[in-house]
Amino acid sequence: MAKIIRKAIDKEKSIEIKTSNVDLVTETDKKVEDLLKKGFLESFRII
């Protein structure tokens, strides 16, 4: 996760407005969220 964030620090940002002008989402936010979801699904997989 830190690797994703470090790579994005100096890059140009693509920002979307989520629910209001102060609720912003970047591409980095989405990548980190996807990584966390994947990790949770793998860690808490029910057989």
PDB file of C-alpha atoms in Angstrom:
ATOM      1  CA  MET A   1       0.000   0.000   0.000  1.00  0.00           C
ATOM      2  CA  ALA A   2       2.786   2.435   0.870  1.00  0.00           C
ATOM      3  CA  LYS A   3       4.383   1.704  -2.500  1.00  0.00           C
ATOM      4  CA  ILE A   4       1.203   2.828  -4.300  1.00  0.00           C
ATOM      5  CA  ILE A   5       1.066   6.039  -2.281  1.00  0.00           C
ATOM      6  CA  ARG A   6       4.780   6.837  -2.715  1.00  0.00           C
ATOM      7  CA  LYS A   7       4.542   6.352  -6.494  1.00  0.00           C
ATOM      8  CA  ALA A   8       1.589   8.754  -6.665  1.00  0.00           C
ATOM      9  CA  ILE A   9       3.072  11.593  -4.604  1.00  0.00           C
ATOM     10  CA  ASP A  10       4.811  13.400  -7.467  1.00  0.00           C
ATOM     11  CA  LYS A  11       2.386  12.448 -10.229  1.00  0.00           C
ATOM     12  CA  GLU A  12      -0.373  14.627 -11.617  1.00  0.00           C
ATOM     13  CA  LYS A  13      -3.612  13.850  -9.802  1.00  0.00           C
ATOM     14  CA  SER A  14      -6.957  12.928 -11.271  1.00  0.00           C
ATOM     15  CA  ILE A  15      -9.574  14.031  -8.749  1.00  0.00           C
ATOM     16  CA  GLU A  16     -13.280  13.192  -8.705  1.00  0.00           C
ATOM     17  CA  ILE A  17     -15.943  14.723  -6.499  1.00  0.00           C
ATOM     18  CA  LYS A  18     -17.700  12.013  -4.502  1.00  0.00           C
ATOM     19  CA  THR A  19     -20.691  13.540  -2.688  1.00  0.00           C
ATOM     20  CA  SER A  20     -19.731  17.208  -2.298  1.00  0.00           C
ATOM     21  CA  ASN A  21     -16.959  19.656  -3.191  1.00  0.00           C
ATOM     22  CA  VAL A  22     -15.038  18.663  -0.062  1.00  0.00           C
ATOM     23  CA  ASP A  23     -15.408  14.886  -0.547  1.00  0.00           C
ATOM     24  CA  LEU A  24     -12.672  14.197  -3.106  1.00  0.00           C
ATOM     25  CA  VAL A  25     -11.393  10.871  -4.436  1.00  0.00           C
ATOM     26  CA  THR A  26      -8.099  10.382  -6.254  1.00  0.00           C
ATOM     27  CA  GLU A  27      -6.918   7.469  -8.374  1.00  0.00           C
ATOM     28  CA  THR A  28      -4.539   6.632  -5.523  1.00  0.00           C
ATOM     29  CA  ASP A  29      -7.486   6.439  -3.109  1.00  0.00           C
ATOM     30  CA  LYS A  30      -9.163   3.937  -5.421  1.00  0.00           C
ATOM     31  CA  LYS A  31      -6.016   1.803  -5.799  1.00  0.00           C
ATOM     32  CA  VAL A  32      -5.449   1.678  -2.039  1.00  0.00           C
ATOM     33  CA  GLU A  33      -9.117   0.838  -1.441  1.00  0.00           C
ATOM     34  CA  ASP A  34      -8.935  -2.011  -3.972  1.00  0.00           C
ATOM     35  CA  LEU A  35      -5.765  -3.339  -2.326  1.00  0.00           C
ATOM     36  CA  LEU A  36      -7.376  -3.243   1.128  1.00  0.00           C
ATOM     37  CA  LYS A  37     -10.528  -4.972  -0.113  1.00  0.00           C
ATOM     38  CA  LYS A  38      -8.449  -7.707  -1.751  1.00  0.00           C
ATOM     39  CA  GLY A  39      -6.446  -8.188   1.442  1.00  0.00           C
ATOM     40  CA  PHE A  40      -9.557  -8.381   3.608  1.00  0.00           C
ATOM     41  CA  LEU A  41     -11.230 -10.843   1.262  1.00  0.00           C
ATOM     42  CA  GLU A  42      -8.136 -13.071   1.259  1.00  0.00           C
ATOM     43  CA  SER A  43      -7.678 -12.832   5.033  1.00  0.00           C
ATOM     44  CA  PHE A  44     -11.294 -13.428   5.984  1.00  0.00           C
ATOM     45  CA  ARG A  45     -12.285 -15.924   3.320  1.00  0.00           C
ATOM     46  CA  ILE A  46     -14.936 -18.301   4.605  1.00  0.00           C
ATOM     47  CA  ILE A  47     -14.585 -21.847   3.343  1.00  0.00           C
TER      48      ILE A  47
END
